[in-house]
Amino acid sequence: MPHRTTRTHAVGPRGRGTHRLVADALKAAQPGDTVIVAPGRYQESLELARRVVLVAEQGPGTVVLAAPPGGAPALRVLGPDCLLRGLDLEGADPGDPAVTVTAGAGLVLDRCTVTGGRIEVRGPEGAEPGDFREGEEGTSAVLLRDCRLTGARHAALRLSGGARVRIESTTVADVDGVGAVLAGTARLDVTGLRLESTTGSGIRLRGRSRLRMTESRLTSPGRAGLLLEDTAHALVTTTRIETPGTAGLHLGGDSHADLTDTRVLRPAASALVLQDAARLTADGCTVTAPGANGLLATGTARAQLTDCRLEDCGFSAVHLSDRAEAAFTDCRVRRGAEHGFHVAGSAVLGLTDSTVGEIALTGVAVTDEARATVTGCRIDTAHTGVAVASPAGTRIDRSTVVGAARAGLEISAGGRAVLTGNRVTGSGAAGILLDSGSEATVEGGSVEGGSGSGVVVWTGARPVIGGLRIDGTGRNGVYFAEGAGGLLTSCDVVGTRLPALHLAAGAAPRLRRCRVLDCPAAFGGDGSAAPVLEQCDVDGVPLAFVGALQPPAVPAAPVLPGAPVLPGTPGVPAVPLPPAAAPAELPTAEPEEEHLDDLLAELATLVGLDRVKHDVQSMVKLMQAVRLREEAGLPAPPLSRHLVFAGNPGTGKTTVARLYGRLLKALGLLRRGHLVEVDRSALVGEYVGHTGPRTAAAFNRALGGVLFIDEAYSLVPESGGHDFGLEAVATLVKLMEDHRDDVVVIAAGYPADMARFVGSNPGLSSRFTRTLLFEDYSAADLVAIVEHQAREHRYELTGPARLRLLHHFETLPRGAGFGNGRSARQTFQEMTERQAQRMAEAVTPTPDQLSTLEPADLPAPVLG
């Protein structure tokens, strides 16, 4: 059969042989023909039933194919191998399809735009999705190349049945819904996608659909970046998911995702969420600054992460609960507001060759019936290195814990663990804490340095410890509490500051082949201890025990403010607190007494804040009168000490709150007068049942002082509805009632929002009856703050610099970024940096020049 010559058909408003309508040209076209469309707007609903090429004559942006009213799409594709190049397709309704591709049809959109409606691709029912294989190119019935999809409602792209779609270098933006929805056995291959600003998730997969995505960026989806349900599967490489409204990646059902070299940045909630029986593998991925967890896994979910980074997490970096399992290898967790790893329920954690650092609470916390295996890891700068409260059996092998504020390794009541070959150094309270009812085996390893004891064995605990070296601890080598025991074999205690072993009344450990070297004494204690010694020695001399010991006569160690008082300190009762005590419950030195007149003088020196200073002075006088009435035997009038501080950022609210607590301490109305500052993230939990204990813990830290809640209005959602913040408010109200004489609560925030906060709960409105308004600083006040900063750092402003600085603050925009006192401090910092640059260019600057700030040192915008 002879080959047919293809023809070209023209569409335009004029010209001989030119079709006026695109539809007329398509009717005349035979398979393989080309239709060239002149610039203009064509309101038609087109059908492509055969293989044709439809091209904008003068390129992209010159031809609009607009669907007429009535619900029909701008384009329906019924045949195979159709190509559109450089055309703009416009739907009649954003919630309807602008382009539909039926089963068996094929379409290529090249440099096209689709606005005001979605692309809907229907594939054959019953088709198998297939699995992604390394190096596979894949096939597609629809190809979008260098296109832009925008302005759709519900979804910009919808795939169903066995649809096959490939996207290259395409943008999806401004969607009132989901960027792309896959269902059935649909398959989407994506390279170079830019998805921006959807109100729903970026891409949603349902059924047995499949997604392969590489070199793409999903920015500001309103909900999850990727949402997988049912048995969907996603293979994602070299992709960024930025600022999603909820999770970066949310897996549910039996879905599965493989991530490689992918970054999730600043999600509002948890970055990676796994529920049900979902599975995740991640290699070389990074999670940065999630509002909640870095990884949250529940149900029977499984996760395997290799060479991944989780940083700056708002809650625990990793939270595993129910029967979830996760394995981390060569990973790094840094800077977390709670735990590094929190393993709860019956979850299982494997952590290998990884680092955890700068964690506010515990590096690895194992609770409930969970278990963990930690091998070859380093935990640096946490409150507690590893804490095990689960009886399921945890192993810590060949790991290092550095600089834990409380304990390096802590086995709580009911906890069971085997600790093998670990190194603990620089702990604040103890290297290893073994609580009553714990079951611990320690094999080898060392405890070095630190201000506390090497090992603390609590009442009734019976650990088995072998081959452990305790070297240079700030107190005892091993502290045995009343009735404690256990077996120590081949252990060395070297160079401790206090006696090598502290034995409280009834302690009866067995020591076999242990050595004490370079310690002030072998034993200390004041009770009827009964240790059993077998082949032990002190500096090479056989060791014998003499009962009823007293602490040796060595100078008492100073107890610094805020430092824990630990077992074995001379001059301190030999009854330490349980290892499980919260940090704030550790004894601290009482602050020095302050005189009321000195504190009022300090208040008067604060820059600006005239109205606030007057209100605080009035309250002090009222409280003095109340005290006089009480001392005279007269009933005290009703008085609420709780306050609302309403003001913009940087107006001195925290400074005044701290001073207010000290004033109440001087008046005898608070025991300590210290300030505990919290915000929503410190009160609101990450799962059901977490908020109440979290709020109570913060409140308890403030007992005897002031609880300062910054941005308190964030606990009460503007839209109403259920929110864990409301549970925090209810918990606060009850605690304020239970401890009404032992704590003061100050709620702070923007003036416009604080009324909503106080009115959200009747208990709040009855307790917060006084509001102090912190007005913005005047330009003169800001100059005074800069001058105060300058004096503290031994700088001096010249007269012209002072005048120029006043002008700077008078003309400085006071928008959302204006920080009041913070802006003044930032200005001072910038002035010193500019002055340093100026001095670096001087040959031999004099001391006066080095300490003088000139007009030239002011921020650049002022000089223009």
PDB file of N, CA, C and O in Angstrom, residues 109 160 210 232-233 293 412 423 426 448 514 539 650 727-728:
ATOM      1  N   LEU A 109       1.564  16.797  25.375  1.00  0.00           N
ATOM      2  CA  LEU A 109       1.431  18.246  25.509  1.00  0.00           C
ATOM      3  C   LEU A 109       2.838  18.813  25.644  1.00  0.00           C
ATOM      4  O   LEU A 109       3.540  18.503  26.606  1.00  0.00           O
ATOM      5  N   SER A 160      -6.685   7.621  36.637  1.00  0.00           N
ATOM      6  CA  SER A 160      -7.483   6.509  37.145  1.00  0.00           C
ATOM      7  C   SER A 160      -7.313   5.312  36.240  1.00  0.00           C
ATOM      8  O   SER A 160      -6.744   5.396  35.143  1.00  0.00           O
ATOM      9  N   ARG A 210       1.146   3.954  41.252  1.00  0.00           N
ATOM     10  CA  ARG A 210       2.591   4.032  41.374  1.00  0.00           C
ATOM     11  C   ARG A 210       3.069   5.419  40.954  1.00  0.00           C
ATOM     12  O   ARG A 210       2.575   5.992  39.982  1.00  0.00           O
ATOM     13  N   ALA A 232      -0.425   1.765  47.509  1.00  0.00           N
ATOM     14  CA  ALA A 232       0.318   2.628  46.586  1.00  0.00           C
ATOM     15  C   ALA A 232       1.822   2.547  46.866  1.00  0.00           C
ATOM     16  O   ALA A 232       2.253   2.212  47.972  1.00  0.00           O
ATOM     17  N   HIS A 233       2.598   2.884  45.852  1.00  0.00           N
ATOM     18  CA  HIS A 233       4.054   2.826  45.953  1.00  0.00           C
ATOM     19  C   HIS A 233       4.640   4.062  45.297  1.00  0.00           C
ATOM     20  O   HIS A 233       4.245   4.433  44.195  1.00  0.00           O
ATOM     21  N   ASN A 293       7.496  15.785  64.825  1.00  0.00           N
ATOM     22  CA  ASN A 293       8.544  14.773  64.744  1.00  0.00           C
ATOM     23  C   ASN A 293       9.250  14.796  63.390  1.00  0.00           C
ATOM     24  O   ASN A 293       8.677  15.189  62.381  1.00  0.00           O
ATOM     25  N   SER A 412      15.449   2.621  84.375  1.00  0.00           N
ATOM     26  CA  SER A 412      14.447   3.013  85.354  1.00  0.00           C
ATOM     27  C   SER A 412      13.753   1.786  85.948  1.00  0.00           C
ATOM     28  O   SER A 412      14.001   0.653  85.538  1.00  0.00           O
ATOM     29  N   ARG A 423      31.056   3.675  76.536  1.00  0.00           N
ATOM     30  CA  ARG A 423      31.871   4.697  77.184  1.00  0.00           C
ATOM     31  C   ARG A 423      30.970   5.874  77.525  1.00  0.00           C
ATOM     32  O   ARG A 423      30.292   6.425  76.650  1.00  0.00           O
ATOM     33  N   GLY A 426      31.713  12.645  81.190  1.00  0.00           N
ATOM     34  CA  GLY A 426      31.257  14.000  81.453  1.00  0.00           C
ATOM     35  C   GLY A 426      29.811  14.140  81.852  1.00  0.00           C
ATOM     36  O   GLY A 426      29.204  15.174  81.607  1.00  0.00           O
ATOM     37  N   GLU A 448      33.796   7.904  82.676  1.00  0.00           N
ATOM     38  CA  GLU A 448      34.938   8.794  82.854  1.00  0.00           C
ATOM     39  C   GLU A 448      34.483  10.210  83.166  1.00  0.00           C
ATOM     40  O   GLU A 448      33.549  10.727  82.535  1.00  0.00           O
ATOM     41  N   CYS A 514      37.911  -6.800  92.192  1.00  0.00           N
ATOM     42  CA  CYS A 514      37.815  -5.369  91.872  1.00  0.00           C
ATOM     43  C   CYS A 514      39.014  -4.629  92.454  1.00  0.00           C
ATOM     44  O   CYS A 514      39.602  -5.058  93.458  1.00  0.00           O
ATOM     45  N   ASP A 539      45.036   0.007  95.731  1.00  0.00           N
ATOM     46  CA  ASP A 539      46.420   0.345  95.384  1.00  0.00           C
ATOM     47  C   ASP A 539      47.360  -0.838  95.617  1.00  0.00           C
ATOM     48  O   ASP A 539      48.472  -0.698  96.136  1.00  0.00           O
ATOM     49  N   GLY A 650       9.581  42.002  71.607  1.00  0.00           N
ATOM     50  CA  GLY A 650      10.699  42.888  71.912  1.00  0.00           C
ATOM     51  C   GLY A 650      10.378  44.044  72.821  1.00  0.00           C
ATOM     52  O   GLY A 650      11.178  44.982  72.936  1.00  0.00           O
ATOM     53  N   GLU A 727      -6.514  21.206  75.487  1.00  0.00           N
ATOM     54  CA  GLU A 727      -6.228  20.306  76.601  1.00  0.00           C
ATOM     55  C   GLU A 727      -5.160  20.906  77.511  1.00  0.00           C
ATOM     56  O   GLU A 727      -5.240  20.793  78.745  1.00  0.00           O
ATOM     57  N   ALA A 728      -4.173  21.574  76.909  1.00  0.00           N
ATOM     58  CA  ALA A 728      -3.147  22.232  77.714  1.00  0.00           C
ATOM     59  C   ALA A 728      -3.758  23.325  78.580  1.00  0.00           C
ATOM     60  O   ALA A 728      -3.405  23.484  79.749  1.00  0.00           O
TER      61      ALA A 728
END
